[in-house]
Each structure stands twice: as C-alpha cells, then as structure tokens.
Amino acid sequence: MEVLKLDILKNIKSTEKFKDKIDKDNLPKHIAIIMDGNGRWAKKRFLPRTAGHREGVKRVMDIVEECGNLGINHLTLYAFSTENWSRPKEEIDYLMKLLVEFLKSKLKQIHKNNVKINILGDLSRLDRSITNEIENAIELTRNNSKLELNIALNYGGRDEIINGIKSLYKDLMVGNVSLKEIDEDSFKDYLYTKKQPDPDIVIRTSGEKRLSNFLNYQIAYSEFFFVDENWPEFYTNNLHRVIYEYQNRVRRFGGI
Ligand code: FPP
C-alpha cells in the first residue's frame, strides 16, 4: 500500500511539471503503446497477475481520455498479440473478460467523448460472445471523429503484412489494382490501420526494449520511448513527459 501511495504522489508532481510544457501546435498525430509489465506490477505487490491486468485497464481509460483531451487523433494499444495465446488459458480468459467488461462499462463514455473504436487483428479466433461486443462497439462509434482508438487484439505485425499481401494479390488477380499503382503508401490500404497516419511515437512500458511484432510496417520512422514504469503505473503525467520529450527530438526521416 505504501508503494501505491508513492506512485500517486509521483503522478501529481510530474503532472504539474510536464502538461504545461507541451506545445499544443506540435502534437503527435498517432501514439502507439505496448502496455507491458502488468504481471510484474502485481508480483511486486504480492498480488495475482490478473490484478495487474485489472489495474492496467484503469490506465487504458485514463490514457484514452487524456489523448482525447490533448487533441491526439490516433491511439493504438497492444492488448493481445498472436503470441499471447501461449499463456495459461485462465489468464487468456481473464484478459478477454476484461476487454468485454471494458467495452460494456465504458462504451457510453467513449462514444460521448467522440472516440471511434477500431480493432487491429484477426478476430476469427475469438469467441462469438467477444466479437459481438466488439462489433457493437465498432458500429456505435463508427462516425466518431475526435480520436481513433485502435485496439490491437490477436494482432501480429508479420501476420498483418502477410494478410495484406494476400488481399493485394486477390485485387491484382481481379484487376482492382495494377502493379503500377502499388507503392509504399498505397500498400497501407491493405493493413489494418488503412489510411491512418503512421505512429509518431511508440511507447513500451516496463523497461523492456523490444517491439514484439508490433506495427512492423507502420513504425519505420516512429520515435521510440522505452519507459521504466509498468503499465499499471503509466499515468497521464508519464504520457505528458513522453510527448514533451518527443517535441524536443529532431526527426529527420532520412534527411539531414
Ligand atoms: C502485458 O503485461 C500486458 C498484456 C499482455 C495485456 C494488456 C491488456 C490490458 C491492459 C487489459 C485489456 C485491454 C484493454 C484495451 C481493455 P504482462 O502480462 O506481459 O506483464 P509481465 O511482462 O510483467 O508479465
């Protein structure tokens, strides 16, 4: 409990420090986050891993709301990778249950905040009870325009590219597209993110420095932030700090 109190104190102090420093005219268009460290957060507190995931969902809502408040237009959250199926069944079921709970309890608020929900990933392996909730959320929010919230679910970056190539091949075969029309930009239409801008920022929490098959095509020129906090302690102040640091980096996109 003592540790929790300290986290909160840290939050308040840093919020005052970084939010006001953000340049509102130079905001990133798209932030992508690998939410890592839920299990370690729980372990440090002698709690089951599921408690870490539950606390992580609270941060999801905080960060979604704050991105909307700041005027960020695209947010991608890595909720479940194609590799996560190798976890114990109970943990997988719990994560799916949390997602459904999240959609059921927060959808109204999300819709009110003008947030559009997209799913990046292959939904065919998920139970009907889960995809029903997802379809409902996508349908309700389809015309919202303030923030696109992409939830990467059963997502793998390589899988996404292979699927894209297969769809492109089909389009080529029936003449919907010609070889001449295919370039780095037009290929994006075959990815789950479609016409959304590439992430300016990729954040991974928990101190791990890997990309774990996340948005492989889209992150060619993203700025990376590997932060030490575990996801359940990634408060809005931490987001402000990353945006502030991003605004102080020089992006050259291969130029000089
Ligand atoms: C990584 O922590 C986290 C995940 C695999 C799941 C992230 C999911 C949520 C935060 C909840 C559901 C999402 C939404 C959008 C409502 P880990 O378990 O790998 O932690 P560890 O590396 O410390 O073990």
Short mmCIF file of C-alpha atoms and ligand atoms in Angstrom, two decimals:
data_model
loop_
_atom_site.label_atom_id
_atom_site.label_comp_id
_atom_site.label_asym_id
_atom_site.label_seq_id
_atom_site.Cartn_x
_atom_site.Cartn_y
_atom_site.Cartn_z
CA MET A 1 0.00 0.00 0.00
CA GLU A 2 2.90 2.31 0.82
CA VAL A 3 4.21 1.83 -2.74
CA LEU A 4 0.83 2.74 -4.19
CA LYS A 5 0.75 6.00 -2.25
CA LEU A 6 4.20 6.87 -3.59
CA ASP A 7 3.02 6.23 -7.18
CA ILE A 8 0.18 8.69 -6.68
CA LEU A 9 2.47 11.37 -5.24
CA LYS A 10 4.84 10.94 -8.16
CA ASN A 11 1.88 11.34 -10.50
CA ILE A 12 0.69 14.63 -9.06
CA LYS A 13 4.14 16.21 -9.01
CA SER A 14 5.02 15.20 -12.56
CA THR A 15 1.65 16.24 -13.98
CA GLU A 16 2.30 19.79 -12.85
CA LYS A 17 5.71 19.62 -14.39
CA PHE A 18 5.06 18.35 -17.93
CA LYS A 19 1.49 19.07 -19.04
CA ASP A 20 2.07 22.80 -19.28
CA LYS A 21 5.27 22.31 -21.23
CA ILE A 22 3.55 20.52 -24.12
CA ASP A 23 3.41 22.55 -27.33
CA LYS A 24 -0.24 22.28 -28.43
CA ASP A 25 0.74 23.18 -32.02
CA ASN A 26 3.17 20.33 -32.41
CA LEU A 27 1.25 17.33 -31.13
CA PRO A 28 1.91 13.82 -32.38
CA LYS A 29 -0.90 12.60 -34.63
CA HIS A 30 -0.61 8.97 -33.61
CA ILE A 31 0.67 7.36 -30.42
CA ALA A 32 1.09 3.59 -30.19
CA ILE A 33 1.65 1.81 -26.89
CA ILE A 34 2.92 -1.62 -25.91
CA MET A 35 1.30 -1.97 -22.49
CA ASP A 36 3.83 -4.19 -20.73
CA GLY A 37 4.53 -5.07 -17.10
CA ASN A 38 1.09 -5.83 -15.67
CA GLY A 39 2.34 -9.12 -14.24
CA ARG A 40 5.43 -7.54 -12.68
CA TRP A 41 3.36 -4.71 -11.20
CA ALA A 42 1.17 -7.33 -9.48
CA LYS A 43 4.09 -9.50 -8.40
CA LYS A 44 5.79 -6.56 -6.66
CA ARG A 45 2.62 -6.15 -4.60
CA PHE A 46 2.20 -9.89 -3.89
CA LEU A 47 -0.98 -9.88 -5.99
CA PRO A 48 -2.07 -12.33 -8.71
CA ARG A 49 -1.16 -11.36 -12.28
CA THR A 50 -4.84 -10.77 -13.01
CA ALA A 51 -4.81 -7.85 -10.54
CA GLY A 52 -2.13 -6.24 -12.72
CA HIS A 53 -4.30 -6.60 -15.80
CA ARG A 54 -7.29 -5.16 -13.95
CA GLU A 55 -5.27 -2.14 -12.80
CA GLY A 56 -3.95 -1.85 -16.38
CA VAL A 57 -7.49 -1.35 -17.70
CA LYS A 58 -7.83 1.72 -15.46
CA ARG A 59 -4.78 3.23 -17.16
CA VAL A 60 -6.28 2.38 -20.56
CA MET A 61 -9.26 4.60 -19.79
CA ASP A 62 -7.06 7.37 -18.32
CA ILE A 63 -4.81 7.43 -21.38
CA VAL A 64 -7.71 7.27 -23.87
CA GLU A 65 -9.39 10.22 -22.16
CA GLU A 66 -6.18 12.21 -21.94
CA CYS A 67 -5.33 11.66 -25.61
CA GLY A 68 -8.80 13.00 -26.45
CA ASN A 69 -8.33 15.99 -24.15
CA LEU A 70 -4.94 16.81 -25.63
CA GLY A 71 -6.20 16.59 -29.22
CA ILE A 72 -4.32 13.49 -30.31
CA ASN A 73 -6.22 11.87 -33.17
CA HIS A 74 -4.99 8.28 -33.19
CA LEU A 75 -4.07 5.96 -30.34
CA THR A 76 -3.13 2.30 -30.76
CA LEU A 77 -2.99 -0.02 -27.76
CA TYR A 78 -1.44 -3.50 -27.95
CA ALA A 79 -3.94 -5.54 -25.93
CA PHE A 80 -3.29 -9.10 -27.09
CA SER A 81 -0.70 -10.43 -29.53
CA THR A 82 -0.82 -13.53 -31.72
CA GLU A 83 1.89 -14.88 -29.39
CA ASN A 84 -0.18 -14.30 -26.23
CA TRP A 85 -2.19 -17.49 -26.94
CA SER A 86 0.72 -19.38 -25.37
CA ARG A 87 -0.26 -18.03 -21.91
CA PRO A 88 -2.26 -20.19 -19.48
CA LYS A 89 -5.91 -20.49 -20.53
CA GLU A 90 -7.13 -18.86 -17.30
CA GLU A 91 -5.06 -15.74 -18.00
CA ILE A 92 -6.25 -15.56 -21.63
CA ASP A 93 -9.87 -15.93 -20.49
CA TYR A 94 -9.36 -13.22 -17.88
CA LEU A 95 -7.88 -10.80 -20.43
CA MET A 96 -10.82 -11.40 -22.79
CA LYS A 97 -13.24 -10.95 -19.89
CA LEU A 98 -11.59 -7.63 -19.04
CA LEU A 99 -11.89 -6.45 -22.63
CA VAL A 100 -15.60 -7.30 -22.72
CA GLU A 101 -16.11 -5.62 -19.32
CA PHE A 102 -14.25 -2.57 -20.60
CA LEU A 103 -16.41 -2.34 -23.69
CA LYS A 104 -19.62 -2.88 -21.70
CA SER A 105 -18.85 -0.40 -18.94
CA LYS A 106 -17.00 2.33 -20.86
CA LEU A 107 -18.63 2.31 -24.29
CA LYS A 108 -21.15 5.02 -23.44
CA GLN A 109 -18.41 7.32 -22.15
CA ILE A 110 -16.15 6.53 -25.10
CA HIS A 111 -18.97 7.32 -27.53
CA LYS A 112 -19.79 10.55 -25.68
CA ASN A 113 -16.14 11.54 -25.99
CA ASN A 114 -16.43 11.16 -29.79
CA VAL A 115 -13.96 8.25 -29.88
CA LYS A 116 -14.08 5.75 -32.74
CA ILE A 117 -13.11 2.17 -31.88
CA ASN A 118 -11.20 0.02 -34.38
CA ILE A 119 -9.78 -3.41 -33.88
CA LEU A 120 -6.44 -4.30 -35.44
CA GLY A 121 -6.04 -8.05 -35.70
CA ASP A 122 -7.64 -11.32 -36.70
CA LEU A 123 -10.93 -11.73 -34.84
CA SER A 124 -11.75 -15.13 -36.33
CA ARG A 125 -10.20 -17.00 -33.40
CA LEU A 126 -12.25 -15.17 -30.75
CA ASP A 127 -15.49 -16.41 -29.17
CA ARG A 128 -18.75 -15.09 -30.58
CA SER A 129 -19.57 -13.52 -27.19
CA ILE A 130 -16.45 -11.36 -27.52
CA THR A 131 -16.84 -10.47 -31.20
CA ASN A 132 -20.49 -9.49 -30.60
CA GLU A 133 -19.36 -6.87 -28.07
CA ILE A 134 -16.62 -5.69 -30.40
CA GLU A 135 -18.94 -5.39 -33.39
CA ASN A 136 -21.42 -3.45 -31.29
CA ALA A 137 -18.68 -1.01 -30.19
CA ILE A 138 -17.39 -0.56 -33.73
CA GLU A 139 -20.90 0.01 -35.09
CA LEU A 140 -21.89 2.51 -32.38
CA THR A 141 -18.73 4.59 -32.72
CA ARG A 142 -18.15 4.33 -36.49
CA ASN A 143 -18.91 8.01 -37.23
CA ASN A 144 -16.96 9.46 -34.29
CA SER A 145 -14.11 11.70 -35.26
CA LYS A 146 -12.16 13.11 -32.32
CA LEU A 147 -9.92 10.14 -31.61
CA GLU A 148 -9.48 6.80 -33.35
CA LEU A 149 -8.77 4.19 -30.72
CA ASN A 150 -7.17 1.12 -32.28
CA ILE A 151 -7.15 -1.91 -30.02
CA ALA A 152 -4.64 -4.45 -31.32
CA LEU A 153 -6.21 -7.80 -30.50
CA ASN A 154 -4.93 -11.14 -31.69
CA TYR A 155 -2.55 -8.88 -33.57
CA GLY A 156 0.82 -9.68 -35.10
CA GLY A 157 2.75 -7.30 -37.33
CA ARG A 158 4.04 -10.03 -39.66
CA ASP A 159 0.61 -11.61 -39.80
CA GLU A 160 -0.83 -8.24 -40.79
CA ILE A 161 1.67 -7.86 -43.66
CA ILE A 162 1.07 -11.41 -44.94
CA ASN A 163 -2.70 -10.86 -44.83
CA GLY A 164 -2.19 -7.59 -46.67
CA ILE A 165 -0.14 -9.31 -49.38
CA LYS A 166 -2.85 -11.95 -49.82
CA SER A 167 -5.57 -9.31 -50.22
CA LEU A 168 -3.42 -7.34 -52.60
CA TYR A 169 -2.79 -10.48 -54.66
CA LYS A 170 -6.55 -11.08 -54.92
CA ASP A 171 -7.10 -7.47 -56.01
CA LEU A 172 -4.37 -7.86 -58.63
CA MET A 173 -5.92 -11.06 -59.95
CA VAL A 174 -9.35 -9.49 -60.48
CA GLY A 175 -7.90 -6.23 -61.79
CA ASN A 176 -8.99 -3.98 -58.91
CA VAL A 177 -5.45 -2.68 -58.77
CA SER A 178 -2.48 -2.70 -61.16
CA LEU A 179 1.18 -3.38 -60.34
CA LYS A 180 1.98 0.20 -61.30
CA GLU A 181 -0.31 1.53 -58.57
CA ILE A 182 1.42 -0.33 -55.75
CA ASP A 183 3.86 1.69 -53.71
CA GLU A 184 4.82 2.13 -50.04
CA ASP A 185 1.87 4.39 -49.43
CA SER A 186 -0.86 2.58 -51.36
CA PHE A 187 0.10 -0.74 -49.69
CA LYS A 188 -1.06 0.78 -46.38
CA ASP A 189 -4.65 0.29 -47.56
CA TYR A 190 -4.04 -3.43 -47.10
CA LEU A 191 -3.00 -3.09 -43.45
CA TYR A 192 -5.39 -2.97 -40.50
CA THR A 193 -4.56 0.71 -39.93
CA LYS A 194 -5.63 1.61 -43.51
CA LYS A 195 -5.37 5.36 -44.11
CA GLN A 196 -4.38 6.35 -40.58
CA PRO A 197 -1.08 8.20 -40.23
CA ASP A 198 1.91 6.15 -39.08
CA PRO A 199 2.65 6.37 -35.35
CA ASP A 200 4.87 9.33 -34.47
CA ILE A 201 5.52 7.79 -31.08
CA VAL A 202 5.82 4.19 -29.91
CA ILE A 203 5.90 3.71 -26.15
CA ARG A 204 6.77 0.45 -24.39
CA THR A 205 6.37 0.34 -20.65
CA SER A 206 8.17 -1.86 -18.09
CA GLY A 207 11.74 -1.23 -19.24
CA GLU A 208 11.75 -3.93 -21.94
CA LYS A 209 13.40 -2.79 -25.15
CA ARG A 210 11.70 -4.83 -27.83
CA LEU A 211 8.99 -4.23 -30.42
CA SER A 212 7.41 -7.68 -30.23
CA ASN A 213 5.89 -7.81 -33.69
CA PHE A 214 4.02 -4.51 -33.23
CA LEU A 215 3.07 -2.44 -36.31
CA ASN A 216 6.19 -3.61 -38.16
CA TYR A 217 5.31 -1.78 -41.38
CA GLN A 218 3.98 1.42 -39.81
CA ILE A 219 6.80 2.26 -37.39
CA ALA A 220 9.60 2.77 -39.91
CA TYR A 221 10.10 6.40 -38.81
CA SER A 222 8.49 6.43 -35.36
CA GLU A 223 10.23 7.78 -32.28
CA PHE A 224 10.64 5.10 -29.58
CA PHE A 225 10.21 5.58 -25.87
CA PHE A 226 11.09 2.69 -23.59
CA VAL A 227 9.94 3.80 -20.17
CA ASP A 228 10.64 2.06 -16.87
CA GLU A 229 7.15 2.26 -15.37
CA ASN A 230 5.00 -0.84 -15.58
CA TRP A 231 1.76 -0.26 -17.47
CA PRO A 232 -0.47 0.00 -14.34
CA GLU A 233 1.66 2.93 -13.18
CA PHE A 234 1.77 4.72 -16.52
CA TYR A 235 -0.30 7.73 -15.52
CA THR A 236 -1.23 10.73 -17.65
CA ASN A 237 1.84 12.56 -16.32
CA ASN A 238 4.03 9.89 -17.91
CA LEU A 239 2.27 10.45 -21.22
CA HIS A 240 2.86 14.19 -20.94
CA ARG A 241 6.54 13.57 -20.26
CA VAL A 242 6.86 11.38 -23.39
CA ILE A 243 5.09 13.95 -25.58
CA TYR A 244 7.29 16.71 -24.20
CA GLU A 245 10.44 14.67 -24.90
CA TYR A 246 9.16 13.82 -28.38
CA GLN A 247 8.70 17.51 -29.13
CA ASN A 248 12.32 18.06 -28.22
CA ARG A 249 13.68 15.39 -30.54
CA VAL A 250 14.73 16.20 -34.10
CA ARG A 251 13.03 13.98 -36.68
CA ARG A 252 14.87 13.76 -39.97
CA PHE A 253 13.00 10.99 -41.83
CA GLY A 254 16.26 10.01 -43.52
CA GLY A 255 17.20 13.58 -44.44
CA ILE A 256 19.91 15.68 -42.80
C1 FPP B 1 1.47 -7.09 -20.71
O1 FPP B 1 1.76 -7.35 -19.38
C2 FPP B 1 0.05 -6.86 -20.89
C3 FPP B 1 -0.80 -7.60 -21.64
C4 FPP B 1 -0.37 -8.81 -22.37
C5 FPP B 1 -2.22 -7.29 -21.75
C6 FPP B 1 -2.59 -5.84 -21.78
C7 FPP B 1 -4.04 -5.77 -21.56
C8 FPP B 1 -4.68 -4.89 -20.76
C9 FPP B 1 -4.03 -3.76 -20.12
C10 FPP B 1 -6.13 -5.05 -20.49
C11 FPP B 1 -7.11 -5.16 -21.61
C12 FPP B 1 -7.02 -4.10 -22.65
C13 FPP B 1 -7.98 -3.22 -23.00
C14 FPP B 1 -7.77 -2.38 -24.21
C15 FPP B 1 -9.21 -3.00 -22.23
P1 FPP B 1 2.39 -8.76 -18.97
O2 FPP B 1 1.29 -9.65 -18.52
O3 FPP B 1 3.18 -9.31 -20.12
O4 FPP B 1 3.32 -8.34 -17.79
P2 FPP B 1 4.72 -9.00 -17.37
O5 FPP B 1 5.64 -8.88 -18.57
O6 FPP B 1 5.15 -8.16 -16.22
O7 FPP B 1 4.42 -10.42 -17.01
#
